[in-house]
Amino acid sequence: MATFICSAADLRPLLGTAANATAAAEYICNGFGTVSDKLVAATYAIDNTYLLFSAYLVFSMQIGFAMLCAGSVRAKNTMNIMLTNVLDAATGGLSYYLFGFALAYGSPSNGFIGKHFFGLEDFPSPSGDYSYFLYQWSFAIAAAGITSGSIAERTQFVAYLIYSFFLTGLVYPIVSHWFWSADGWASAARQDNLLFGTGVIDFAGSGVVHMVGGIAGLWGAWIEGPRMGRFDSDGKPVSVRGHSGTLVVLGTFLLWFGWYGFNPGSFLTILKTYGQTGSSFYGQWSAIGRTAVTTTIAGSSAALTTLFGKRLLTGHWNVTDVCNGLLGGFAAITGGCSVVDPWAAIICGFVASWVLIGFNKLAEKLKYDDPLEAAQLHGGCGAWGIIFTGLFAKKDYVNEIYPGKPGRPHGLFMGGGGRLLGAHLIQILVVTGWVSATMGPLFLVLHKLGLLRISPDEEMAGIDVTSHGGLAYEFHDDNDKTMKTSITMSNMDTSTV
């Protein structure tokens, strides 16, 4: 961070030969020092406030996840899915505090795992303040929230607690260390030995967050199998609709709102200039604004593509499909949101929509059941977003955000060669392999121990009744009321006669 430097010895000759020149020089320099300290403190305060506000936005996405999940399941399982979303945040808070943050960002460390800050010991440090912990925790619980949607409506409650603690405390933190820590072996922020001379540019987590959550959900849903009634006796898919389109739309808008903390907030600081001559109005605040724009455009492009694409395929204007398409566009642009032009975001969203539609078709053929399409959306569209960044990352933006490495490879289609794309293909393979090697066995062990899936009777009755003390909604049978009214009127007519 730049500071004012004032030397009384250098200033003294400029003040002439007056007797008090030395004292005047010292006084002036002390004044400059005070101003410099105040500016440094103000910069830290502004940057930390910006990061805290971004953390609050990302945390608000938990409300969006809760509403989206609740609307996407049947009414008899509403309390269950809402409680799992609450516990994703609470369980993730403890596990990330105890282990997760240290494994992810415990610097200095090696390229594979962090080694400091367990239980936030010796923290804050020069590498970060409490706002940084809070921001990274909000990302960790987002990954767990993705997974909960994949295994909704047929999973034992204890399984949620176990996988959530394991995912946020071990699996996700190690991935984030690899790609986001300054020590990570594939991080674009490394000072030397960059992977393919560039490192992986997964700015806000198409791979680190979305692929991790999506692949974890894929294994959970695959091992426990589809919900009862999702496929008929001939293996044909049967629509099992969620109970509230209103909650789905509300959740989608809340997630959209929170994404403005997820993507632009990943800059971590705002008060930074990029040093272009004659462009004092341009700095990190401008890149943050551009990132919000690319995020918006990618989601909008995906939503409209899904709207018309599903209309052509099914003949319907389906609001749930449009909401999922929108979120797929957001998941895809998350990795490259800061290093691509707005026009490229249109392409990102367009392709993400068809990726989601294609993976949903494949899921039906394989008899794979994911109530929220979370694995297809976050896993599939997240993987596309990683490839997209390797194709469309712009040289100027890459050098602004990852300075100090002139000639760093950028997007293949932008004249930067194929090394960035190669690094990103490695990321897809590594994330898929790591999450499969950890979460797959965990879900398999839970399944073998009888701790993963509920019984058929419980599934038919609904988890709210069997595990949570009752339904989320109080139902009134209007037909009974109408019948009682008719009987009363009939009795009145008889008595009159």
Tab-separated table of C-alpha atoms in Angstrom:
chain	number	residue	atom	x	y	z
A	1	MET	CA	0.000	0.000	0.000
A	2	ALA	CA	1.409	3.394	-1.022
A	3	THR	CA	2.261	5.874	1.768
A	4	PHE	CA	3.616	9.414	1.984
A	5	ILE	CA	7.361	9.517	2.747
A	6	CYS	CA	8.803	12.719	4.137
A	7	SER	CA	12.426	13.157	5.253
A	8	ALA	CA	13.264	16.149	7.469
A	9	ALA	CA	16.899	15.960	6.342
A	10	ASP	CA	15.848	16.267	2.680
A	11	LEU	CA	13.320	19.004	3.400
A	12	ARG	CA	15.623	21.139	5.587
A	13	PRO	CA	17.711	22.700	2.730
A	14	LEU	CA	14.532	23.730	0.930
A	15	LEU	CA	13.485	25.917	3.862
A	16	GLY	CA	16.494	28.252	3.696
A	17	THR	CA	18.883	29.222	6.458
A	18	ALA	CA	16.383	30.274	9.102
A	19	ALA	CA	17.224	29.199	12.630
A	20	ASN	CA	14.028	27.242	12.989
A	21	ALA	CA	14.255	25.518	9.593
A	22	THR	CA	15.101	22.141	11.137
A	23	ALA	CA	12.159	22.336	13.524
A	24	ALA	CA	9.879	23.397	10.673
A	25	ALA	CA	11.043	20.482	8.515
A	26	GLU	CA	10.385	18.023	11.338
A	27	TYR	CA	6.970	19.552	11.997
A	28	ILE	CA	5.961	19.323	8.335
A	29	CYS	CA	7.153	15.737	8.039
A	30	ASN	CA	5.342	14.760	11.237
A	31	GLY	CA	2.195	16.246	9.746
A	32	PHE	CA	2.666	14.277	6.540
A	33	GLY	CA	3.249	11.135	8.601
A	34	THR	CA	-0.001	11.665	10.488
A	35	VAL	CA	-1.920	12.206	7.253
A	36	SER	CA	-0.307	9.113	5.730
A	37	ASP	CA	-1.256	6.969	8.734
A	38	LYS	CA	-4.832	8.229	8.570
A	39	LEU	CA	-5.065	7.406	4.851
A	40	VAL	CA	-3.671	3.925	5.411
A	41	ALA	CA	-6.160	3.335	8.221
A	42	ALA	CA	-8.999	4.699	6.072
A	43	THR	CA	-7.996	2.397	3.217
A	44	TYR	CA	-8.047	-0.636	5.496
A	45	ALA	CA	-11.389	0.446	6.941
A	46	ILE	CA	-12.962	0.947	3.503
A	47	ASP	CA	-11.632	-2.357	2.164
A	48	ASN	CA	-12.729	-4.316	5.242
A	49	THR	CA	-16.156	-2.692	5.196
A	50	TYR	CA	-16.488	-3.608	1.533
A	51	LEU	CA	-15.500	-7.205	2.300
A	52	LEU	CA	-17.889	-7.422	5.270
A	53	PHE	CA	-20.747	-6.108	3.151
A	54	SER	CA	-19.889	-8.676	0.461
A	55	ALA	CA	-19.875	-11.410	3.113
A	56	TYR	CA	-23.345	-10.341	4.221
A	57	LEU	CA	-24.559	-10.538	0.619
A	58	VAL	CA	-23.109	-14.013	0.130
A	59	PHE	CA	-24.596	-15.158	3.429
A	60	SER	CA	-27.991	-13.876	2.288
A	61	MET	CA	-27.770	-16.500	-0.444
A	62	GLN	CA	-28.544	-19.052	2.284
A	63	ILE	CA	-32.022	-17.532	2.428
A	64	GLY	CA	-32.221	-17.985	-1.326
A	65	PHE	CA	-31.093	-21.604	-1.097
A	66	ALA	CA	-33.662	-22.260	1.629
A	67	MET	CA	-36.540	-20.746	-0.361
A	68	LEU	CA	-35.474	-22.418	-3.618
A	69	CYS	CA	-35.113	-25.813	-1.937
A	70	ALA	CA	-38.414	-25.481	-0.088
A	71	GLY	CA	-40.310	-24.589	-3.242
A	72	SER	CA	-38.686	-27.411	-5.222
A	73	VAL	CA	-39.721	-30.230	-2.872
A	74	ARG	CA	-43.153	-31.514	-1.960
A	75	ALA	CA	-44.948	-29.881	0.954
A	76	LYS	CA	-44.503	-32.946	3.155
A	77	ASN	CA	-40.711	-32.427	3.179
A	78	THR	CA	-40.570	-28.646	3.580
A	79	MET	CA	-39.498	-28.479	7.233
A	80	ASN	CA	-36.756	-31.018	6.594
A	81	ILE	CA	-35.119	-29.140	3.742
A	82	MET	CA	-35.425	-25.808	5.548
A	83	LEU	CA	-33.743	-27.236	8.649
A	84	THR	CA	-30.899	-28.699	6.600
A	85	ASN	CA	-30.211	-25.269	5.136
A	86	VAL	CA	-30.050	-23.750	8.612
A	87	LEU	CA	-27.698	-26.476	9.789
A	88	ASP	CA	-25.467	-26.150	6.719
A	89	ALA	CA	-24.650	-22.670	7.995
A	90	ALA	CA	-24.391	-23.626	11.671
A	91	THR	CA	-22.416	-26.849	11.191
A	92	GLY	CA	-20.248	-25.159	8.594
A	93	GLY	CA	-19.580	-22.301	10.994
A	94	LEU	CA	-17.981	-24.581	13.567
A	95	SER	CA	-16.146	-26.879	11.168
A	96	TYR	CA	-14.756	-23.993	9.139
A	97	TYR	CA	-13.659	-22.210	12.310
A	98	LEU	CA	-11.960	-25.275	13.767
A	99	PHE	CA	-10.341	-26.752	10.666
A	100	GLY	CA	-11.562	-25.414	7.346
A	101	PHE	CA	-10.096	-21.935	7.296
A	102	ALA	CA	-6.706	-23.201	8.462
A	103	LEU	CA	-6.574	-25.913	5.805
A	104	ALA	CA	-7.526	-23.392	3.143
A	105	TYR	CA	-5.577	-20.253	4.057
A	106	GLY	CA	-3.201	-21.192	6.893
A	107	SER	CA	-0.144	-19.440	5.483
A	108	PRO	CA	2.778	-19.958	5.238
A	109	SER	CA	2.153	-23.471	4.000
A	110	ASN	CA	2.887	-25.861	1.163
A	111	GLY	CA	1.084	-26.127	-2.148
A	112	PHE	CA	-1.402	-28.751	-1.007
A	113	ILE	CA	-2.724	-27.853	2.447
A	114	GLY	CA	-2.686	-24.978	4.942
A	115	LYS	CA	-0.992	-25.363	8.326
A	116	HIS	CA	-1.923	-22.377	10.519
A	117	PHE	CA	-4.906	-20.546	12.072
A	118	PHE	CA	-6.699	-23.623	13.495
A	119	GLY	CA	-9.489	-22.204	15.611
A	120	LEU	CA	-8.324	-18.777	14.355
A	121	GLU	CA	-5.226	-18.991	16.550
A	122	ASP	CA	-2.770	-16.132	15.793
A	123	PHE	CA	-5.420	-14.462	13.663
A	124	PRO	CA	-5.899	-11.698	12.442
A	125	SER	CA	-2.553	-11.620	10.676
A	126	PRO	CA	-0.949	-9.591	7.897
A	127	SER	CA	-2.636	-11.964	5.440
A	128	GLY	CA	-6.178	-11.183	6.567
A	129	ASP	CA	-8.633	-9.890	9.142
A	130	TYR	CA	-11.836	-11.313	10.613
A	131	SER	CA	-13.812	-10.025	7.641
A	132	TYR	CA	-11.753	-12.319	5.422
A	133	PHE	CA	-12.650	-15.346	7.558
A	134	LEU	CA	-16.339	-14.448	7.468
A	135	TYR	CA	-16.292	-14.018	3.709
A	136	GLN	CA	-14.585	-17.351	3.102
A	137	TRP	CA	-16.949	-19.124	5.517
A	138	SER	CA	-19.941	-17.843	3.552
A	139	PHE	CA	-18.458	-19.504	0.447
A	140	ALA	CA	-17.885	-22.799	2.257
A	141	ILE	CA	-21.493	-23.108	3.403
A	142	ALA	CA	-22.689	-22.232	-0.109
A	143	ALA	CA	-20.964	-25.393	-1.367
A	144	ALA	CA	-22.729	-27.445	1.331
A	145	GLY	CA	-26.063	-25.856	0.430
A	146	ILE	CA	-25.661	-27.003	-3.171
A	147	THR	CA	-25.215	-30.603	-2.077
A	148	SER	CA	-28.274	-30.645	0.158
A	149	GLY	CA	-30.537	-29.998	-2.824
A	150	SER	CA	-29.322	-33.089	-4.675
A	151	ILE	CA	-30.234	-35.512	-1.895
A	152	ALA	CA	-33.476	-33.867	-0.792
A	153	GLU	CA	-36.660	-35.771	0.150
A	154	ARG	CA	-35.106	-39.155	0.953
A	155	THR	CA	-32.062	-38.594	3.176
A	156	GLN	CA	-31.749	-39.253	6.899
A	157	PHE	CA	-31.183	-36.181	8.988
A	158	VAL	CA	-27.991	-37.491	10.598
A	159	ALA	CA	-26.458	-37.912	7.140
A	160	TYR	CA	-26.888	-34.176	6.508
A	161	LEU	CA	-24.974	-33.343	9.673
A	162	ILE	CA	-22.113	-35.697	8.850
A	163	TYR	CA	-21.610	-34.719	5.222
A	164	SER	CA	-21.967	-30.983	5.927
A	165	PHE	CA	-19.276	-31.054	8.614
A	166	PHE	CA	-16.967	-33.137	6.416
A	167	LEU	CA	-17.492	-31.031	3.288
A	168	THR	CA	-16.978	-27.626	4.893
A	169	GLY	CA	-14.228	-28.763	7.258
A	170	LEU	CA	-12.041	-30.799	4.881
A	171	VAL	CA	-13.097	-31.346	1.267
A	172	TYR	CA	-13.911	-27.784	0.213
A	173	PRO	CA	-11.052	-26.085	2.144
A	174	ILE	CA	-8.363	-28.166	0.459
A	175	VAL	CA	-9.741	-27.360	-2.991
A	176	SER	CA	-9.849	-23.654	-2.152
A	177	HIS	CA	-6.243	-23.866	-0.937
A	178	TRP	CA	-5.109	-25.347	-4.247
A	179	PHE	CA	-6.702	-22.654	-6.389
A	180	TRP	CA	-7.113	-19.555	-4.193
A	181	SER	CA	-4.380	-19.521	-1.572
A	182	ALA	CA	-1.188	-17.682	-2.501
A	183	ASP	CA	0.625	-20.946	-1.685
A	184	GLY	CA	-1.680	-23.234	-3.691
A	185	TRP	CA	-0.003	-25.365	-6.345
A	186	ALA	CA	-2.457	-24.252	-9.074
A	187	SER	CA	-3.250	-20.752	-7.812
A	188	ALA	CA	-2.989	-17.786	-10.166
A	189	ALA	CA	-1.857	-15.724	-7.152
A	190	ARG	CA	1.398	-17.656	-6.693
A	191	GLN	CA	4.604	-15.660	-6.978
A	192	ASP	CA	6.471	-18.342	-8.922
A	193	ASN	CA	6.149	-21.822	-10.444
A	194	LEU	CA	2.744	-21.046	-11.916
A	195	LEU	CA	0.914	-23.982	-13.476
A	196	PHE	CA	1.584	-23.682	-17.225
A	197	GLY	CA	2.922	-20.204	-16.538
A	198	THR	CA	-0.519	-18.902	-15.622
A	199	GLY	CA	-2.198	-20.828	-12.824
A	200	VAL	CA	-5.946	-21.393	-12.723
A	201	ILE	CA	-8.131	-18.300	-12.996
A	202	ASP	CA	-11.221	-19.426	-11.117
A	203	PHE	CA	-11.977	-15.990	-9.775
A	204	ALA	CA	-15.097	-16.588	-7.674
A	205	GLY	CA	-15.432	-20.346	-7.835
A	206	SER	CA	-17.081	-22.045	-10.821
A	207	GLY	CA	-14.860	-24.979	-9.899
A	208	VAL	CA	-13.917	-24.324	-6.281
A	209	VAL	CA	-17.491	-23.820	-5.078
A	210	HIS	CA	-19.969	-24.960	-7.723
A	211	MET	CA	-18.220	-28.067	-9.016
A	212	VAL	CA	-17.335	-29.157	-5.490
A	213	GLY	CA	-20.935	-28.859	-4.288
A	214	GLY	CA	-22.369	-30.316	-7.492
A	215	ILE	CA	-20.108	-33.372	-7.624
A	216	ALA	CA	-20.630	-34.067	-3.927
A	217	GLY	CA	-24.382	-33.969	-4.551
A	218	LEU	CA	-23.976	-36.200	-7.587
A	219	TRP	CA	-22.406	-38.960	-5.495
A	220	GLY	CA	-24.936	-38.630	-2.705
A	221	ALA	CA	-27.938	-38.787	-5.040
A	222	TRP	CA	-26.454	-41.591	-7.135
A	223	ILE	CA	-25.626	-43.836	-4.163
A	224	GLU	CA	-28.997	-43.483	-2.453
A	225	GLY	CA	-30.974	-43.743	-5.688
A	226	PRO	CA	-34.018	-41.875	-7.018
A	227	ARG	CA	-37.070	-40.925	-5.003
A	228	MET	CA	-39.996	-43.313	-4.957
A	229	GLY	CA	-42.222	-42.664	-7.958
A	230	ARG	CA	-39.629	-40.654	-9.892
A	231	PHE	CA	-39.471	-43.385	-12.562
A	232	ASP	CA	-42.273	-45.789	-13.463
A	233	SER	CA	-42.046	-49.566	-13.797
A	234	ASP	CA	-40.779	-49.185	-17.361
A	235	GLY	CA	-38.043	-46.786	-16.294
A	236	LYS	CA	-39.712	-43.736	-17.817
A	237	PRO	CA	-39.352	-40.463	-15.889
A	238	VAL	CA	-42.347	-39.214	-13.938
A	239	SER	CA	-42.567	-35.532	-13.044
A	240	VAL	CA	-42.399	-34.928	-9.281
A	241	ARG	CA	-43.138	-31.240	-9.011
A	242	GLY	CA	-42.213	-29.007	-6.122
A	243	HIS	CA	-45.088	-27.560	-4.141
A	244	SER	CA	-44.450	-23.817	-4.590
A	245	GLY	CA	-43.377	-21.941	-7.680
A	246	THR	CA	-43.625	-18.776	-5.599
A	247	LEU	CA	-40.848	-19.926	-3.269
A	248	VAL	CA	-38.725	-21.000	-6.242
A	249	VAL	CA	-38.932	-17.528	-7.789
A	250	LEU	CA	-38.323	-15.809	-4.430
A	251	GLY	CA	-35.281	-17.988	-3.799
A	252	THR	CA	-33.933	-17.295	-7.272
A	253	PHE	CA	-34.146	-13.539	-6.829
A	254	LEU	CA	-32.454	-13.761	-3.422
A	255	LEU	CA	-29.642	-15.812	-4.945
A	256	TRP	CA	-29.328	-13.278	-7.782
A	257	PHE	CA	-29.023	-10.504	-5.206
A	258	GLY	CA	-26.424	-12.418	-3.222
A	259	TRP	CA	-24.369	-13.139	-6.329
A	260	TYR	CA	-23.365	-9.453	-6.356
A	261	GLY	CA	-21.396	-10.230	-3.219
A	262	PHE	CA	-20.221	-13.594	-4.510
A	263	ASN	CA	-18.583	-12.361	-7.731
A	264	PRO	CA	-17.718	-8.659	-7.289
A	265	GLY	CA	-16.875	-9.276	-3.633
A	266	SER	CA	-14.151	-11.737	-4.613
A	267	PHE	CA	-11.874	-8.799	-5.359
A	268	LEU	CA	-11.643	-8.560	-1.535
A	269	THR	CA	-10.606	-4.879	-1.744
A	270	ILE	CA	-12.033	-1.901	-3.601
A	271	LEU	CA	-9.708	1.051	-2.949
A	272	LYS	CA	-6.994	0.283	-5.479
A	273	THR	CA	-5.878	2.067	-8.636
A	274	TYR	CA	-4.486	0.319	-11.685
A	275	GLY	CA	-2.112	3.155	-12.553
A	276	GLN	CA	-3.100	3.982	-16.134
A	277	THR	CA	-1.835	7.415	-17.129
A	278	GLY	CA	-4.648	9.913	-17.497
A	279	SER	CA	-7.241	7.453	-16.109
A	280	SER	CA	-7.528	8.379	-12.453
A	281	PHE	CA	-11.235	7.499	-12.618
A	282	TYR	CA	-10.376	3.892	-13.478
A	283	GLY	CA	-9.378	1.430	-10.790
A	284	GLN	CA	-10.474	-1.714	-9.007
A	285	TRP	CA	-13.865	-0.140	-8.397
A	286	SER	CA	-14.331	-0.133	-12.181
A	287	ALA	CA	-13.378	-3.803	-12.471
A	288	ILE	CA	-15.846	-4.562	-9.688
A	289	GLY	CA	-18.593	-2.799	-11.620
A	290	ARG	CA	-17.673	-4.682	-14.797
A	291	THR	CA	-17.818	-7.958	-12.875
A	292	ALA	CA	-21.337	-7.165	-11.674
A	293	VAL	CA	-22.314	-6.434	-15.281
A	294	THR	CA	-20.881	-9.678	-16.688
A	295	THR	CA	-22.631	-11.584	-13.916
A	296	THR	CA	-25.962	-9.960	-14.764
A	297	ILE	CA	-25.634	-10.499	-18.493
A	298	ALA	CA	-24.628	-14.162	-18.243
A	299	GLY	CA	-27.594	-14.959	-16.020
A	300	SER	CA	-29.984	-13.008	-18.225
A	301	SER	CA	-28.708	-14.704	-21.371
A	302	ALA	CA	-29.097	-18.145	-19.803
A	303	ALA	CA	-32.619	-17.372	-18.549
A	304	LEU	CA	-33.871	-16.243	-21.960
A	305	THR	CA	-32.162	-19.113	-23.760
A	306	THR	CA	-33.804	-21.569	-21.380
A	307	LEU	CA	-37.181	-19.878	-21.781
A	308	PHE	CA	-37.278	-20.290	-25.555
A	309	GLY	CA	-35.297	-23.534	-25.625
A	310	LYS	CA	-37.701	-25.311	-23.279
A	311	ARG	CA	-40.640	-23.809	-25.160
A	312	LEU	CA	-39.367	-25.468	-28.336
A	313	LEU	CA	-38.695	-28.764	-26.574
A	314	THR	CA	-41.782	-29.057	-24.378
A	315	GLY	CA	-44.273	-26.473	-25.615
A	316	HIS	CA	-44.437	-24.727	-22.225
A	317	TRP	CA	-43.187	-21.485	-20.664
A	318	ASN	CA	-41.892	-23.023	-17.430
A	319	VAL	CA	-40.867	-20.663	-14.623
A	320	THR	CA	-38.900	-23.305	-12.707
A	321	ASP	CA	-36.813	-24.145	-15.761
A	322	VAL	CA	-36.125	-20.462	-16.374
A	323	CYS	CA	-35.017	-19.976	-12.771
A	324	ASN	CA	-32.655	-22.938	-12.999
A	325	GLY	CA	-31.313	-21.697	-16.323
A	326	LEU	CA	-30.649	-18.286	-14.795
A	327	LEU	CA	-28.723	-19.854	-11.912
A	328	GLY	CA	-26.800	-22.026	-14.370
A	329	GLY	CA	-25.633	-18.893	-16.156
A	330	PHE	CA	-24.486	-17.417	-12.856
A	331	ALA	CA	-22.613	-20.600	-11.908
A	332	ALA	CA	-20.831	-20.587	-15.266
A	333	ILE	CA	-19.752	-16.926	-15.269
A	334	THR	CA	-18.509	-17.092	-11.676
A	335	GLY	CA	-15.046	-18.358	-12.634
A	336	GLY	CA	-14.264	-15.752	-15.292
A	337	CYS	CA	-16.555	-12.877	-14.299
A	338	SER	CA	-13.652	-10.464	-13.685
A	339	VAL	CA	-11.553	-11.200	-16.783
A	340	VAL	CA	-14.054	-11.269	-19.653
A	341	ASP	CA	-15.941	-8.603	-21.570
A	342	PRO	CA	-19.706	-8.219	-21.198
A	343	TRP	CA	-20.283	-9.442	-24.764
A	344	ALA	CA	-18.539	-12.717	-23.900
A	345	ALA	CA	-20.886	-13.177	-20.937
A	346	ILE	CA	-23.765	-13.527	-23.421
A	347	ILE	CA	-22.001	-16.549	-24.936
A	348	CYS	CA	-21.311	-17.941	-21.477
A	349	GLY	CA	-24.975	-17.818	-20.476
A	350	PHE	CA	-26.227	-19.144	-23.816
A	351	VAL	CA	-24.031	-22.235	-23.689
A	352	ALA	CA	-24.669	-22.763	-19.956
A	353	SER	CA	-28.398	-23.036	-20.680
A	354	TRP	CA	-27.889	-25.842	-23.185
A	355	VAL	CA	-25.370	-27.552	-20.914
A	356	LEU	CA	-28.042	-27.686	-18.208
A	357	ILE	CA	-30.732	-28.894	-20.598
A	358	GLY	CA	-28.386	-31.562	-21.956
A	359	PHE	CA	-27.316	-32.841	-18.547
A	360	ASN	CA	-30.944	-33.000	-17.431
A	361	LYS	CA	-31.742	-35.193	-20.440
A	362	LEU	CA	-28.761	-37.396	-19.623
A	363	ALA	CA	-29.872	-37.646	-15.985
A	364	GLU	CA	-33.274	-38.968	-17.057
A	365	LYS	CA	-31.699	-41.586	-19.313
A	366	LEU	CA	-29.453	-42.758	-16.478
A	367	LYS	CA	-32.378	-42.715	-13.991
A	368	TYR	CA	-30.537	-40.193	-11.868
A	369	ASP	CA	-32.780	-38.115	-9.595
A	370	ASP	CA	-31.761	-34.678	-8.336
A	371	PRO	CA	-34.791	-32.676	-7.091
A	372	LEU	CA	-33.068	-29.317	-7.620
A	373	GLU	CA	-30.925	-30.268	-10.641
A	374	ALA	CA	-28.013	-29.212	-8.439
A	375	ALA	CA	-25.409	-31.601	-9.825
A	376	GLN	CA	-26.320	-30.750	-13.411
A	377	LEU	CA	-26.562	-27.027	-12.721
A	378	HIS	CA	-23.587	-26.426	-10.445
A	379	GLY	CA	-21.408	-29.293	-11.583
A	380	GLY	CA	-22.119	-29.140	-15.306
A	381	CYS	CA	-22.428	-25.379	-15.735
A	382	GLY	CA	-19.523	-24.833	-13.340
A	383	ALA	CA	-17.303	-27.028	-15.527
A	384	TRP	CA	-18.410	-25.111	-18.621
A	385	GLY	CA	-17.552	-21.846	-16.842
A	386	ILE	CA	-14.003	-23.065	-16.235
A	387	ILE	CA	-13.592	-23.904	-19.931
A	388	PHE	CA	-15.205	-20.598	-20.924
A	389	THR	CA	-12.636	-18.618	-18.937
A	390	GLY	CA	-9.816	-20.506	-20.654
A	391	LEU	CA	-11.279	-19.413	-23.981
A	392	PHE	CA	-12.363	-15.804	-23.390
A	393	ALA	CA	-10.136	-14.311	-20.638
A	394	LYS	CA	-8.908	-10.922	-21.875
A	395	LYS	CA	-5.240	-10.004	-21.608
A	396	ASP	CA	-5.734	-6.511	-20.150
A	397	TYR	CA	-8.105	-7.702	-17.446
A	398	VAL	CA	-5.889	-10.646	-16.512
A	399	ASN	CA	-2.885	-8.337	-16.092
A	400	GLU	CA	-4.902	-5.902	-13.969
A	401	ILE	CA	-6.172	-8.504	-11.560
A	402	TYR	CA	-3.066	-10.703	-11.520
A	403	PRO	CA	-0.242	-8.154	-11.915
A	404	GLY	CA	3.491	-8.685	-11.912
A	405	LYS	CA	3.610	-11.388	-14.583
A	406	PRO	CA	3.813	-9.685	-17.994
A	407	GLY	CA	3.068	-12.063	-20.811
A	408	ARG	CA	0.868	-14.267	-18.650
A	409	PRO	CA	-1.257	-16.576	-20.872
A	410	HIS	CA	-4.885	-15.588	-21.328
A	411	GLY	CA	-7.888	-16.870	-23.284
A	412	LEU	CA	-7.374	-19.053	-26.343
A	413	PHE	CA	-9.946	-17.167	-28.428
A	414	MET	CA	-8.433	-13.842	-27.302
A	415	GLY	CA	-4.991	-14.654	-28.715
A	416	GLY	CA	-3.477	-15.966	-25.499
A	417	GLY	CA	-2.667	-19.506	-26.577
A	418	GLY	CA	-3.861	-22.733	-25.023
A	419	ARG	CA	-1.944	-22.839	-21.742
A	420	LEU	CA	-4.677	-21.221	-19.637
A	421	LEU	CA	-7.227	-23.612	-21.109
A	422	GLY	CA	-4.883	-26.511	-20.351
A	423	ALA	CA	-4.580	-25.414	-16.726
A	424	HIS	CA	-8.359	-25.203	-16.490
A	425	LEU	CA	-8.879	-28.682	-17.915
A	426	ILE	CA	-6.545	-29.939	-15.195
A	427	GLN	CA	-8.682	-28.133	-12.627
A	428	ILE	CA	-11.811	-29.934	-13.837
A	429	LEU	CA	-10.076	-33.306	-13.575
A	430	VAL	CA	-8.528	-32.585	-10.180
A	431	VAL	CA	-11.722	-31.249	-8.590
A	432	THR	CA	-13.746	-34.155	-9.955
A	433	GLY	CA	-11.180	-36.659	-8.711
A	434	TRP	CA	-10.738	-35.154	-5.237
A	435	VAL	CA	-14.431	-34.747	-4.477
A	436	SER	CA	-15.194	-38.213	-5.849
A	437	ALA	CA	-12.397	-39.767	-3.769
A	438	THR	CA	-13.650	-38.145	-0.559
A	439	MET	CA	-17.410	-37.622	-0.734
A	440	GLY	CA	-18.133	-40.807	-2.707
A	441	PRO	CA	-16.718	-43.130	-0.027
A	442	LEU	CA	-18.369	-41.060	2.718
A	443	PHE	CA	-21.827	-41.470	1.194
A	444	LEU	CA	-21.120	-45.140	0.480
A	445	VAL	CA	-20.149	-45.801	4.101
A	446	LEU	CA	-23.288	-44.002	5.330
A	447	HIS	CA	-25.322	-46.139	2.933
A	448	LYS	CA	-23.724	-49.381	4.149
A	449	LEU	CA	-24.337	-48.395	7.759
A	450	GLY	CA	-27.987	-47.646	7.040
A	451	LEU	CA	-27.536	-43.963	7.844
A	452	LEU	CA	-28.145	-42.450	4.413
A	453	ARG	CA	-31.639	-43.150	3.116
A	454	ILE	CA	-34.924	-43.132	5.009
A	455	SER	CA	-37.314	-46.097	4.904
A	456	PRO	CA	-39.992	-46.402	2.188
A	457	ASP	CA	-42.732	-45.818	4.761
A	458	GLU	CA	-41.065	-42.599	5.927
A	459	GLU	CA	-40.628	-41.445	2.353
A	460	MET	CA	-44.296	-42.038	1.571
A	461	ALA	CA	-45.470	-40.224	4.707
A	462	GLY	CA	-42.971	-37.378	4.356
A	463	ILE	CA	-39.946	-36.571	6.497
A	464	ASP	CA	-41.713	-33.660	8.209
A	465	VAL	CA	-44.173	-36.003	9.912
A	466	THR	CA	-41.744	-38.812	10.736
A	467	SER	CA	-38.724	-36.771	11.834
A	468	HIS	CA	-39.715	-33.189	12.566
A	469	GLY	CA	-42.924	-33.366	14.539
A	470	GLY	CA	-45.447	-32.338	11.901
A	471	LEU	CA	-46.052	-30.654	8.595
A	472	ALA	CA	-44.835	-27.181	7.680
A	473	TYR	CA	-48.331	-26.050	6.719
A	474	GLU	CA	-51.700	-26.334	8.422
A	475	PHE	CA	-54.182	-27.724	5.928
A	476	HIS	CA	-57.921	-27.064	5.917
A	477	ASP	CA	-60.170	-29.227	3.769
A	478	ASP	CA	-62.476	-26.839	1.936
A	479	ASN	CA	-64.559	-29.775	0.683
A	480	ASP	CA	-65.446	-30.694	4.273
A	481	LYS	CA	-66.475	-27.110	4.977
A	482	THR	CA	-68.629	-27.015	1.834
A	483	MET	CA	-70.289	-30.313	2.757
A	484	LYS	CA	-71.009	-29.111	6.301
A	485	THR	CA	-72.544	-25.897	4.927
A	486	SER	CA	-74.731	-27.857	2.486
A	487	ILE	CA	-75.954	-30.165	5.255
A	488	THR	CA	-76.790	-27.174	7.456
A	489	MET	CA	-78.736	-25.447	4.667
A	490	SER	CA	-80.590	-28.702	3.912
A	491	ASN	CA	-81.606	-29.070	7.544
A	492	MET	CA	-82.836	-25.482	7.606
A	493	ASP	CA	-84.994	-26.075	4.509
A	494	THR	CA	-86.462	-29.251	6.049
A	495	SER	CA	-87.339	-27.539	9.280
A	496	THR	CA	-89.018	-24.713	7.399
A	497	VAL	CA	-91.229	-27.137	5.514
